[in-house]
Amino acid sequence: MPFPQLTVYRRDRQNRALITLAGEIDLDSALLVRTSLARCLHDGIRTVDVDLTPVTFCDCSGLNVFLDAAQKTAEAGGTLRLHHPPPTLGRILDLTDCGFLLLGPPLGNLSPRLGDVPVPSAQAPPYRPVSLASVLSGDAR
C-alpha cells in the first residue's frame, strides 16, 4: 500500500485545536484524517478548526470523514469547522448543499491567536437547523 500524500499538523491551546492538512485527501489518506480528528476528541478537544489552505485535492471520501467527525464532535458538545477548502471540496460542498455544516467564517491567520473566538462576518449565510444525520441520509434540503 502506498503512503498517503498528506501531512497532518496539530496545534492545541486548551480545549481547542488547529489541524492543518497539507497534500491530497482521498481514499488512501482519509483514514489518516479520520484518525487525527478522532484523536482530538479523545484528548478532550471540543473546538476543532481544520485549515485546508495547503490541501491540493479533496474528494468525497474526505467530505465523508469531515461530516462524520463534525457529527461526533457535536455529539461531544463541540464544533468542527473547515477553513479555506480547496476548489474540489468547495465544489462537492456546493453540490451536496452541506457546506453550512462544516464551513466557518474566515479566520485569517489562525496560528498566532488560536484561543480567540472568531467574529462572524456580516455576510454569513443564515443558520438553518438541520440535523447532520438527515444530511448524511440525504433527507435534508
PDB file of C-alpha atoms in Angstrom:
ATOM      1  CA  MET A   1       0.000   0.000   0.000  1.00  0.00           C
ATOM      2  CA  PRO A   2       1.474   3.404  -0.946  1.00  0.00           C
ATOM      3  CA  PHE A   3       1.947   6.056   1.711  1.00  0.00           C
ATOM      4  CA  PRO A   4      -0.686   8.806   1.721  1.00  0.00           C
ATOM      5  CA  GLN A   5       0.373  12.079   0.146  1.00  0.00           C
ATOM      6  CA  LEU A   6      -0.886  14.008   3.162  1.00  0.00           C
ATOM      7  CA  THR A   7       0.722  15.625   6.172  1.00  0.00           C
ATOM      8  CA  VAL A   8      -1.152  16.484   9.357  1.00  0.00           C
ATOM      9  CA  TYR A   9      -0.048  19.258  11.716  1.00  0.00           C
ATOM     10  CA  ARG A  10      -1.801  19.826  15.039  1.00  0.00           C
ATOM     11  CA  ARG A  11      -1.529  22.743  17.417  1.00  0.00           C
ATOM     12  CA  ASP A  12      -3.512  22.736  20.685  1.00  0.00           C
ATOM     13  CA  ARG A  13      -4.463  25.533  23.006  1.00  0.00           C
ATOM     14  CA  GLN A  14      -6.573  24.492  25.994  1.00  0.00           C
ATOM     15  CA  ASN A  15      -9.635  22.688  24.589  1.00  0.00           C
ATOM     16  CA  ARG A  16      -9.149  23.980  21.037  1.00  0.00           C
ATOM     17  CA  ALA A  17      -7.056  22.550  18.197  1.00  0.00           C
ATOM     18  CA  LEU A  18      -5.919  23.791  14.848  1.00  0.00           C
ATOM     19  CA  ILE A  19      -5.411  20.923  12.429  1.00  0.00           C
ATOM     20  CA  THR A  20      -3.588  21.893   9.245  1.00  0.00           C
ATOM     21  CA  LEU A  21      -3.718  19.351   6.459  1.00  0.00           C
ATOM     22  CA  ALA A  22      -1.257  19.555   3.567  1.00  0.00           C
ATOM     23  CA  GLY A  23      -1.436  17.467   0.406  1.00  0.00           C
ATOM     24  CA  GLU A  24      -4.222  15.324  -1.031  1.00  0.00           C
ATOM     25  CA  ILE A  25      -7.248  13.933   0.788  1.00  0.00           C
ATOM     26  CA  ASP A  26      -8.623  10.885  -0.988  1.00  0.00           C
ATOM     27  CA  LEU A  27      -9.475   7.265  -0.264  1.00  0.00           C
ATOM     28  CA  ASP A  28      -5.829   6.483   0.545  1.00  0.00           C
ATOM     29  CA  SER A  29      -5.389   9.316   3.062  1.00  0.00           C
ATOM     30  CA  ALA A  30      -8.916   9.527   4.519  1.00  0.00           C
ATOM     31  CA  LEU A  31      -8.061   7.139   7.357  1.00  0.00           C
ATOM     32  CA  LEU A  32      -5.209   9.414   8.452  1.00  0.00           C
ATOM     33  CA  VAL A  33      -7.601  12.390   8.554  1.00  0.00           C
ATOM     34  CA  ARG A  34     -10.261  10.367  10.421  1.00  0.00           C
ATOM     35  CA  THR A  35      -7.717   9.163  12.985  1.00  0.00           C
ATOM     36  CA  SER A  36      -6.298  12.652  13.512  1.00  0.00           C
ATOM     37  CA  LEU A  37      -9.726  14.187  14.094  1.00  0.00           C
ATOM     38  CA  ALA A  38     -10.844  11.355  16.384  1.00  0.00           C
ATOM     39  CA  ARG A  39      -7.658  11.821  18.419  1.00  0.00           C
ATOM     40  CA  CYS A  40      -8.706  15.401  19.160  1.00  0.00           C
ATOM     41  CA  LEU A  41     -11.932  14.204  20.793  1.00  0.00           C
ATOM     42  CA  HIS A  42     -10.056  11.501  22.662  1.00  0.00           C
ATOM     43  CA  ASP A  43      -7.697  14.176  24.018  1.00  0.00           C
ATOM     44  CA  GLY A  44     -10.567  16.362  25.275  1.00  0.00           C
ATOM     45  CA  ILE A  45     -10.518  18.877  22.433  1.00  0.00           C
ATOM     46  CA  ARG A  46     -14.008  20.274  21.781  1.00  0.00           C
ATOM     47  CA  THR A  47     -13.304  23.006  19.217  1.00  0.00           C
ATOM     48  CA  VAL A  48     -11.517  21.848  16.091  1.00  0.00           C
ATOM     49  CA  ASP A  49     -10.534  24.218  13.294  1.00  0.00           C
ATOM     50  CA  VAL A  50      -9.283  22.472  10.161  1.00  0.00           C
ATOM     51  CA  ASP A  51      -7.121  24.647   7.920  1.00  0.00           C
ATOM     52  CA  LEU A  52      -7.218  23.282   4.378  1.00  0.00           C
ATOM     53  CA  THR A  53      -5.146  26.031   2.759  1.00  0.00           C
ATOM     54  CA  PRO A  54      -2.295  23.646   1.769  1.00  0.00           C
ATOM     55  CA  VAL A  55      -4.673  20.910   0.535  1.00  0.00           C
ATOM     56  CA  THR A  56      -4.406  20.476  -3.211  1.00  0.00           C
ATOM     57  CA  PHE A  57      -7.218  17.926  -3.658  1.00  0.00           C
ATOM     58  CA  CYS A  58     -10.114  16.522  -1.634  1.00  0.00           C
ATOM     59  CA  ASP A  59     -12.699  14.074  -2.908  1.00  0.00           C
ATOM     60  CA  CYS A  60     -15.951  12.758  -1.447  1.00  0.00           C
ATOM     61  CA  SER A  61     -14.109  10.359   0.880  1.00  0.00           C
ATOM     62  CA  GLY A  62     -12.639  13.442   2.567  1.00  0.00           C
ATOM     63  CA  LEU A  63     -16.071  15.047   2.805  1.00  0.00           C
ATOM     64  CA  ASN A  64     -17.411  11.876   4.405  1.00  0.00           C
ATOM     65  CA  VAL A  65     -14.643  11.970   7.026  1.00  0.00           C
ATOM     66  CA  PHE A  66     -15.326  15.638   7.799  1.00  0.00           C
ATOM     67  CA  LEU A  67     -19.090  15.098   8.121  1.00  0.00           C
ATOM     68  CA  ASP A  68     -18.583  12.098  10.400  1.00  0.00           C
ATOM     69  CA  ALA A  69     -16.070  13.978  12.560  1.00  0.00           C
ATOM     70  CA  ALA A  70     -18.373  17.022  12.758  1.00  0.00           C
ATOM     71  CA  GLN A  71     -21.231  14.829  13.945  1.00  0.00           C
ATOM     72  CA  LYS A  72     -19.105  13.104  16.583  1.00  0.00           C
ATOM     73  CA  THR A  73     -17.700  16.439  17.737  1.00  0.00           C
ATOM     74  CA  ALA A  74     -21.214  17.910  18.002  1.00  0.00           C
ATOM     75  CA  GLU A  75     -22.378  14.876  19.985  1.00  0.00           C
ATOM     76  CA  ALA A  76     -19.496  15.542  22.396  1.00  0.00           C
ATOM     77  CA  GLY A  77     -20.652  19.156  22.767  1.00  0.00           C
ATOM     78  CA  GLY A  78     -18.103  20.716  20.437  1.00  0.00           C
ATOM     79  CA  THR A  79     -17.684  22.136  16.962  1.00  0.00           C
ATOM     80  CA  LEU A  80     -15.587  21.268  13.938  1.00  0.00           C
ATOM     81  CA  ARG A  81     -15.117  23.862  11.204  1.00  0.00           C
ATOM     82  CA  LEU A  82     -13.282  23.725   7.884  1.00  0.00           C
ATOM     83  CA  HIS A  83     -11.418  26.799   6.695  1.00  0.00           C
ATOM     84  CA  HIS A  84     -10.121  27.572   3.189  1.00  0.00           C
ATOM     85  CA  PRO A  85     -11.272  24.389   1.400  1.00  0.00           C
ATOM     86  CA  PRO A  86      -9.658  23.623  -1.962  1.00  0.00           C
ATOM     87  CA  PRO A  87     -11.792  24.129  -5.092  1.00  0.00           C
ATOM     88  CA  THR A  88     -12.501  20.390  -5.404  1.00  0.00           C
ATOM     89  CA  LEU A  89     -14.008  20.244  -1.907  1.00  0.00           C
ATOM     90  CA  GLY A  90     -15.780  23.565  -2.415  1.00  0.00           C
ATOM     91  CA  ARG A  91     -17.484  22.121  -5.482  1.00  0.00           C
ATOM     92  CA  ILE A  92     -18.554  18.986  -3.607  1.00  0.00           C
ATOM     93  CA  LEU A  93     -19.906  21.117  -0.738  1.00  0.00           C
ATOM     94  CA  ASP A  94     -21.913  23.170  -3.253  1.00  0.00           C
ATOM     95  CA  LEU A  95     -23.290  20.071  -4.984  1.00  0.00           C
ATOM     96  CA  THR A  96     -24.284  18.391  -1.719  1.00  0.00           C
ATOM     97  CA  ASP A  97     -25.536  21.622  -0.113  1.00  0.00           C
ATOM     98  CA  CYS A  98     -23.869  20.743   3.178  1.00  0.00           C
ATOM     99  CA  GLY A  99     -21.269  23.470   3.429  1.00  0.00           C
ATOM    100  CA  PHE A 100     -23.267  25.158   6.194  1.00  0.00           C
ATOM    101  CA  LEU A 101     -22.498  22.157   8.410  1.00  0.00           C
ATOM    102  CA  LEU A 102     -18.736  22.423   8.015  1.00  0.00           C
ATOM    103  CA  LEU A 103     -17.678  25.881   6.936  1.00  0.00           C
ATOM    104  CA  GLY A 104     -16.885  28.542   9.458  1.00  0.00           C
ATOM    105  CA  PRO A 105     -16.220  32.196   8.874  1.00  0.00           C
ATOM    106  CA  PRO A 106     -12.757  33.029   7.530  1.00  0.00           C
ATOM    107  CA  LEU A 107     -10.259  33.189  10.368  1.00  0.00           C
ATOM    108  CA  GLY A 108      -7.350  34.750   8.517  1.00  0.00           C
ATOM    109  CA  ASN A 109      -4.061  33.632  10.020  1.00  0.00           C
ATOM    110  CA  LEU A 110      -5.100  31.046  12.616  1.00  0.00           C
ATOM    111  CA  SER A 111      -1.759  30.262  14.175  1.00  0.00           C
ATOM    112  CA  PRO A 112      -0.898  33.249  16.400  1.00  0.00           C
ATOM    113  CA  ARG A 113      -4.235  33.685  18.166  1.00  0.00           C
ATOM    114  CA  LEU A 114      -5.828  30.248  18.219  1.00  0.00           C
ATOM    115  CA  GLY A 115      -7.613  30.869  21.529  1.00  0.00           C
ATOM    116  CA  ASP A 116      -9.573  33.822  20.151  1.00  0.00           C
ATOM    117  CA  VAL A 117     -13.192  33.374  19.151  1.00  0.00           C
ATOM    118  CA  PRO A 118     -13.780  34.429  15.522  1.00  0.00           C
ATOM    119  CA  VAL A 119     -16.300  37.181  14.894  1.00  0.00           C
ATOM    120  CA  PRO A 120     -18.985  36.115  12.399  1.00  0.00           C
ATOM    121  CA  SER A 121     -18.842  38.102   9.177  1.00  0.00           C
ATOM    122  CA  ALA A 122     -21.786  40.251   8.176  1.00  0.00           C
ATOM    123  CA  GLN A 123     -22.173  38.143   5.030  1.00  0.00           C
ATOM    124  CA  ALA A 124     -22.563  34.801   6.827  1.00  0.00           C
ATOM    125  CA  PRO A 125     -25.462  32.743   5.469  1.00  0.00           C
ATOM    126  CA  PRO A 126     -28.470  32.357   7.764  1.00  0.00           C
ATOM    127  CA  TYR A 127     -28.401  29.399  10.110  1.00  0.00           C
ATOM    128  CA  ARG A 128     -30.618  26.530   9.056  1.00  0.00           C
ATOM    129  CA  PRO A 129     -31.292  23.999  11.812  1.00  0.00           C
ATOM    130  CA  VAL A 130     -30.847  20.654  10.074  1.00  0.00           C
ATOM    131  CA  SER A 131     -29.533  17.546  11.771  1.00  0.00           C
ATOM    132  CA  LEU A 132     -26.320  16.089  10.431  1.00  0.00           C
ATOM    133  CA  ALA A 133     -27.942  12.650  10.318  1.00  0.00           C
ATOM    134  CA  SER A 134     -30.609  13.899   7.891  1.00  0.00           C
ATOM    135  CA  VAL A 135     -27.933  15.393   5.644  1.00  0.00           C
ATOM    136  CA  LEU A 136     -25.902  12.202   5.664  1.00  0.00           C
ATOM    137  CA  SER A 137     -29.004  10.181   4.787  1.00  0.00           C
ATOM    138  CA  GLY A 138     -29.956  12.618   2.001  1.00  0.00           C
ATOM    139  CA  ASP A 139     -33.223  13.744   3.627  1.00  0.00           C
ATOM    140  CA  ALA A 140     -32.256  17.401   4.261  1.00  0.00           C
ATOM    141  CA  ARG A 141     -32.898  20.231   1.811  1.00  0.00           C
TER     142      ARG A 141
END
